[in-house]
Each structure stands twice: as structure tokens, then as C-alpha cells.
Short mmCIF file of C-alpha atoms in Angstrom, two decimals:
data_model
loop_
_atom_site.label_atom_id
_atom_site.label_comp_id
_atom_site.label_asym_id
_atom_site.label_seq_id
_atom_site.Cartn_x
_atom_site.Cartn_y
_atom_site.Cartn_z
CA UNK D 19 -12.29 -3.41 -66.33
CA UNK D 20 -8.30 -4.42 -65.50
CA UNK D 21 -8.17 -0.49 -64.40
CA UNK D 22 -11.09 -0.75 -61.71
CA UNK D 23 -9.63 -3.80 -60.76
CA UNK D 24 -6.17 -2.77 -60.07
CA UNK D 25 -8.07 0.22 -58.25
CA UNK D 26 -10.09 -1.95 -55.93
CA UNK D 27 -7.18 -4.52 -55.23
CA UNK D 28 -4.89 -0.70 -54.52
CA UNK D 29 -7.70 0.34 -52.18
CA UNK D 30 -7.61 -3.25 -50.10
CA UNK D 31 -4.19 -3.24 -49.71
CA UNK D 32 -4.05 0.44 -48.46
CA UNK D 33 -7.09 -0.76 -45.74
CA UNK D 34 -5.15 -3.31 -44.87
CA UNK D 35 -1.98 -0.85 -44.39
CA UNK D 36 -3.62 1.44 -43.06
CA UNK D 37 -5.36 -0.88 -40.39
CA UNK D 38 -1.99 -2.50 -39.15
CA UNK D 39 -0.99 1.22 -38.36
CA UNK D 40 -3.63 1.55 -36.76
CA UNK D 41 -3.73 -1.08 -34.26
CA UNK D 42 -0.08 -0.37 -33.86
CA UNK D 43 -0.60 2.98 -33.13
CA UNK D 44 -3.43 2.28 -31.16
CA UNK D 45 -1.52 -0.53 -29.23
CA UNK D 46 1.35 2.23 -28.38
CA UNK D 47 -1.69 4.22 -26.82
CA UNK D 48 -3.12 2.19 -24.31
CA UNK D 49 -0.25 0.84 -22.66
CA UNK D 50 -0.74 -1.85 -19.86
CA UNK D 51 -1.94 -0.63 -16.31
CA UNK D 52 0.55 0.85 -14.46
CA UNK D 53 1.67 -0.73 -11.44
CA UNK D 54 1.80 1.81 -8.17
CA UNK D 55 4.77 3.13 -7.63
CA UNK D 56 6.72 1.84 -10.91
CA UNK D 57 6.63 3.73 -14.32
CA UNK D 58 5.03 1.25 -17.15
CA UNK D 59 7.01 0.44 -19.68
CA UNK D 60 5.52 2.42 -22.50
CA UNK D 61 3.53 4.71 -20.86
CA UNK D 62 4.43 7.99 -19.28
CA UNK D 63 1.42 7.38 -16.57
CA UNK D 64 2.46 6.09 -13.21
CA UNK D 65 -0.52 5.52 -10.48
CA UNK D 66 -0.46 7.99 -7.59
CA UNK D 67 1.25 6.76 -4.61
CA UNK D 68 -1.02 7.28 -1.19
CA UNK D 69 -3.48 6.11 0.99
CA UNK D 70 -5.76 3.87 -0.91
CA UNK D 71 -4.29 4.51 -4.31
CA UNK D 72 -6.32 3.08 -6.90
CA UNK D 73 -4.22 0.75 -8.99
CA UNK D 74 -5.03 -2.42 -10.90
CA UNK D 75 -5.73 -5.71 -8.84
CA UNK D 76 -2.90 -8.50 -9.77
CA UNK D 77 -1.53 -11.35 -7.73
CA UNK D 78 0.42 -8.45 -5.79
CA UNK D 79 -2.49 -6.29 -5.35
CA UNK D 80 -0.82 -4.00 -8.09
CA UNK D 81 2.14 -3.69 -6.70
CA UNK D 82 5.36 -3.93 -8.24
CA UNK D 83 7.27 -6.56 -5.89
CA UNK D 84 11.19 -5.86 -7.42
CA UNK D 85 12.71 -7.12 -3.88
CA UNK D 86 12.41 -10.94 -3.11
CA UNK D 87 14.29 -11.62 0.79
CA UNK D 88 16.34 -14.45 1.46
CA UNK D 89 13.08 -15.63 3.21
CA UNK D 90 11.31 -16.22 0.26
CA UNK D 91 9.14 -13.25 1.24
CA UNK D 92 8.60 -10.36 -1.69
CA UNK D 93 8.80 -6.99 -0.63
CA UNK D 94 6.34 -4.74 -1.46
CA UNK D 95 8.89 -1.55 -2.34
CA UNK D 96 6.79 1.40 -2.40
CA UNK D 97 5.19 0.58 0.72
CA UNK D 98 8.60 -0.53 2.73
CA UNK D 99 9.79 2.80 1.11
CA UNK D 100 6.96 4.58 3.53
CA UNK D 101 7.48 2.05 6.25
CA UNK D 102 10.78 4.11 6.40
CA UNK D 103 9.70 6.79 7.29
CA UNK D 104 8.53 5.44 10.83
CA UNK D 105 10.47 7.62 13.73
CA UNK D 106 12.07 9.78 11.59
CA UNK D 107 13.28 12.49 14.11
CA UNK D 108 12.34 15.57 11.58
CA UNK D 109 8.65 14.70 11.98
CA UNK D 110 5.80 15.04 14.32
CA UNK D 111 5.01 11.58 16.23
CA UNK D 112 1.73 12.40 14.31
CA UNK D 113 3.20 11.62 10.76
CA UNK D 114 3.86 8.10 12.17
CA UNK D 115 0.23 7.66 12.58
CA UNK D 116 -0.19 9.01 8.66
CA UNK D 117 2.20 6.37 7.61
CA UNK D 118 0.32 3.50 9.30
CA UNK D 119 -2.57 4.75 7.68
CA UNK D 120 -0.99 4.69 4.53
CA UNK D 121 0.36 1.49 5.08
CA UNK D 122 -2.64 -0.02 5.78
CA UNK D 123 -4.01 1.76 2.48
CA UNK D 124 -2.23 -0.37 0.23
CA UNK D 125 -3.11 -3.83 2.73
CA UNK D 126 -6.74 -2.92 1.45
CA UNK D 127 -6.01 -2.55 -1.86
CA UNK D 128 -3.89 -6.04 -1.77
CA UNK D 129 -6.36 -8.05 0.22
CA UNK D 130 -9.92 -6.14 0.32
CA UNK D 131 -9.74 -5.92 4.54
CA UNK D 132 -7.24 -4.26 6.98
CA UNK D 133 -4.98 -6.81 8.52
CA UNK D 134 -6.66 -9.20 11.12
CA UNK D 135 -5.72 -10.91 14.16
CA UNK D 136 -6.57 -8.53 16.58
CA UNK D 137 -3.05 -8.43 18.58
CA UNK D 138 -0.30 -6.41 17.22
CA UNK D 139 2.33 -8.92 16.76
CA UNK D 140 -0.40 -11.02 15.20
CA UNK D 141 -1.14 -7.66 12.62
CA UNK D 142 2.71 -7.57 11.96
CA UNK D 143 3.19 -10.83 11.13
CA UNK D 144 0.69 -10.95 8.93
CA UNK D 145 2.36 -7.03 7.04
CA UNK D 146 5.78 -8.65 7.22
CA UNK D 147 4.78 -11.62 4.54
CA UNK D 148 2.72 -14.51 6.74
CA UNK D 149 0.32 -14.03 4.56
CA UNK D 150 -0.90 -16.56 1.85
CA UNK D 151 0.65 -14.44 -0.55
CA UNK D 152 4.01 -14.00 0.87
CA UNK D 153 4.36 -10.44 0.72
CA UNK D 154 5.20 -8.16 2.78
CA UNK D 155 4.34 -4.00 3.45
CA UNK D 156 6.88 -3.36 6.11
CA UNK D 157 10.73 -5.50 5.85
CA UNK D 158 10.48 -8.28 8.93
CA UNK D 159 13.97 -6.13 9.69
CA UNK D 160 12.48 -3.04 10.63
CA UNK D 161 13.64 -0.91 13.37
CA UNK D 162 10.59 -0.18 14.76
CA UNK D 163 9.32 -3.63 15.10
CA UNK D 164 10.63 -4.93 18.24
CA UNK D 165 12.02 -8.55 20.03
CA UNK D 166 8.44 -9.72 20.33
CA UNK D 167 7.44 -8.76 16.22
CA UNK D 168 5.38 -6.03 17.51
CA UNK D 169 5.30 -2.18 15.68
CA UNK D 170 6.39 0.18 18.07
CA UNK D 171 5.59 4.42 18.44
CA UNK D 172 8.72 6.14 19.09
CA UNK D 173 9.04 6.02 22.76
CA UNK D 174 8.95 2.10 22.41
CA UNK D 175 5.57 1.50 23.59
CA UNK D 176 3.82 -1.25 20.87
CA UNK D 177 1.00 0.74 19.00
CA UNK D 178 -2.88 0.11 19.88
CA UNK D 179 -4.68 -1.73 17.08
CA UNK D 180 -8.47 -1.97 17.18
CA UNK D 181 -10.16 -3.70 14.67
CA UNK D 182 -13.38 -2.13 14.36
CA UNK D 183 -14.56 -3.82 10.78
CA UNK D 184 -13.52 -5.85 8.04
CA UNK D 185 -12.13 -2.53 6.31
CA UNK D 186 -11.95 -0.19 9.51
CA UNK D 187 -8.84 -0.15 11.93
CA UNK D 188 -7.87 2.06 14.95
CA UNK D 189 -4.54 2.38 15.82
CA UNK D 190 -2.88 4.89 18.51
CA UNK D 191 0.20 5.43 19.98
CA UNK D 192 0.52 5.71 24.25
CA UNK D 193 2.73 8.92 23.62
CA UNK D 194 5.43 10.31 26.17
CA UNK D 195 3.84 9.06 28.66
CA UNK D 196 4.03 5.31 27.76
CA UNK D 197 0.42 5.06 29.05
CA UNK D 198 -2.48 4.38 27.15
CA UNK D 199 -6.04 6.32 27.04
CA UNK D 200 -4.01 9.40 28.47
CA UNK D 201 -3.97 12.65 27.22
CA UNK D 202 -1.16 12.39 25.90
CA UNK D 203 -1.97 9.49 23.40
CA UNK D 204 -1.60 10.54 19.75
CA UNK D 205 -4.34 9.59 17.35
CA UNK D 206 -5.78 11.91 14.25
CA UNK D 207 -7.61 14.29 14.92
CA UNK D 208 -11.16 15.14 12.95
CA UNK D 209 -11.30 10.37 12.87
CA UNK D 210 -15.33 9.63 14.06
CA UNK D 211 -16.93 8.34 17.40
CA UNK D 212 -15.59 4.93 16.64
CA UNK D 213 -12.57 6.41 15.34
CA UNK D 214 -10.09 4.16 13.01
CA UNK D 215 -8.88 4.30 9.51
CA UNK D 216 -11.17 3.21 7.04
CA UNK D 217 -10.84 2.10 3.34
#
């Protein structure tokens, strides 16, 4: 009787042994949801950066926000990374149309709608941090925004915005030719009727 015991009191204390390893183990194998553009801390998965990447809602959006300004304002860093990118003199005007896109990409993911406000000083402001959550996509500082807080194309003519819906946005640039609904203008090509980038 003291044998089968000692046997079943063995066998509970292995279970219980054998279940802390397991919840260890399986803690250590579903590490927390990685944040776009940052590696998680235990986990070798890292979310795709990109238009509309598909990372975890958090007060950021799922951002990782390692850059706070002297404003106050936190910097989105993946995304100011591609704001970077604007005008760069290796690329096609056309990439700086791709950017915006992907720009606007992560504004969905962060807020559900493309920025509002119709005007594109009012659509900066709003991607610089004046927002309610005080973050910003592009740094207030950037080169391309100009004197009057509005994102300019390359030949310093302020970018079209459209809003066509709460999640659909047209943007184009005047081109060369400073001159808008020319042929000249640069938009993508293969966008709908109504045109627009749409999450």
C-alpha cells in the first residue's frame, strides 16, 4: 500500500513538472505580437513592412514609436523611415506617389480612415502628430513639406489630395509642368474611374 502510494504521489509530482515545462515552453512559443517594423523580443517574427501591413492594433496602431520630438509628438519610425524616401533623385517621380501610398497605408492601420480635412496642409498636419494621438507618419521637419505645412512633389508644386471615402484617397502630383489635370501630371497607373488609394 506505502509502495502505490509513493507511486501515485511520484506520478503527481512529475505532472506537475512536467506541466510547468510545459507552459514555459509553450510561453517561449507564442511570443507577443510583433510590432511593424521592430523585431519582438523573443520571437524571430517581425511583421512585413508595406502598404497596409497587417500588424496588431495598440494605442500606436502597432507601431513601435522609439522617437519622442521635443514637441511632445512620437514619431512613428518605420513610416518617417519611408517618408525619406520622398525626392530622392535615384527614383522615378512615380515612386513618390508609392510612398504616399504607403504612408497612408499605415494612417489606416493607426486610425481605420485615410487622413481628413480635405486641404493638404490640413492632411499634413494631421500626419505630422495633430492628431488626438500625437503621433506622427512624416517628421513636422521634413524637406518636402513646405513654409505653408503643405507636402510638396519634387518640382515644388503641393500634391493634389482628394478624399473620395472614409478609407479612399487620391493624390497626384502637377508634374514638370507645375500645372494640374495636364498630361503631364503623375498618378498610378492601372488606379479605377474614381481613382485614389484605397485600404
Amino acid at each position: 500500500m506505502g509502495g502505490r502510494l509513493a507511486l501515485v504521489l511520484m506520478g503527481i509530482a512529475l505532472a506537475v513538472i512536467g506541466g510547468g515545462i510545459f507552459l514555459m515552453n509553450k510561453a517561449g512559443s507564442n511570443p507577443s505580437p510583433a510590432i511593424l517594423g521592430a523585431e519582438t523580443p523573443g520571437s524571430t517574427e517581425t511583421a512585413q513592412r508595406g502598404k497596409y501591413a497587417d500588424a496588431p492594433l495598440t494605442p500606436t496602431g502597432g507601431f513601435n514609436v522609439s522617437e519622442r520630438l521635443e514637441s511632445g509628438i512620437n514619431l512613428i519610425p518605420v513610416a518617417a523611415e519611408v517618408a525619406e524616401q520622398l525626392h530622392d533623385p535615384e527614383s522615378e517621380p512615380l515612386e513618390d506617389l508609392f510612398i504616399i501610398e504607403e504612408l497612408i497605408g499605415y494612417h489606416l492601420r493607426m486610425f481605420d480612415s485615410v487622413p481628413g480635412g480635405g486641404e493638404n496642409a490640413d492632411i499634413m498636419r494631421h500626419m505630422t502628430g495633430g492628431n488626438e494621438r500625437r503621433v506622427a507618419l512624416i517628421s513636422p521637419d521634413h524637406p518636402a513639406i513646405n513654409e505653408s505645412g503643405e507636402l510638396v512633389d519634387r518640382w515644388g508644386t503641393p500634391f493634389h489630395f482628394h478624399q473620395l471615402s472614409r478609407r479612399k484617397l487620391d493624390v497626384r502630383s502637377a508634374g514638370p509642368d507645375k500645372e494640374l489635370w495636364s498630361e503631364d501630371d503623375v498618378i498610378i497607373e492601372g488606379e479605377d474611374d474614381e481613382g485614389g488609394f484605397e485600404g
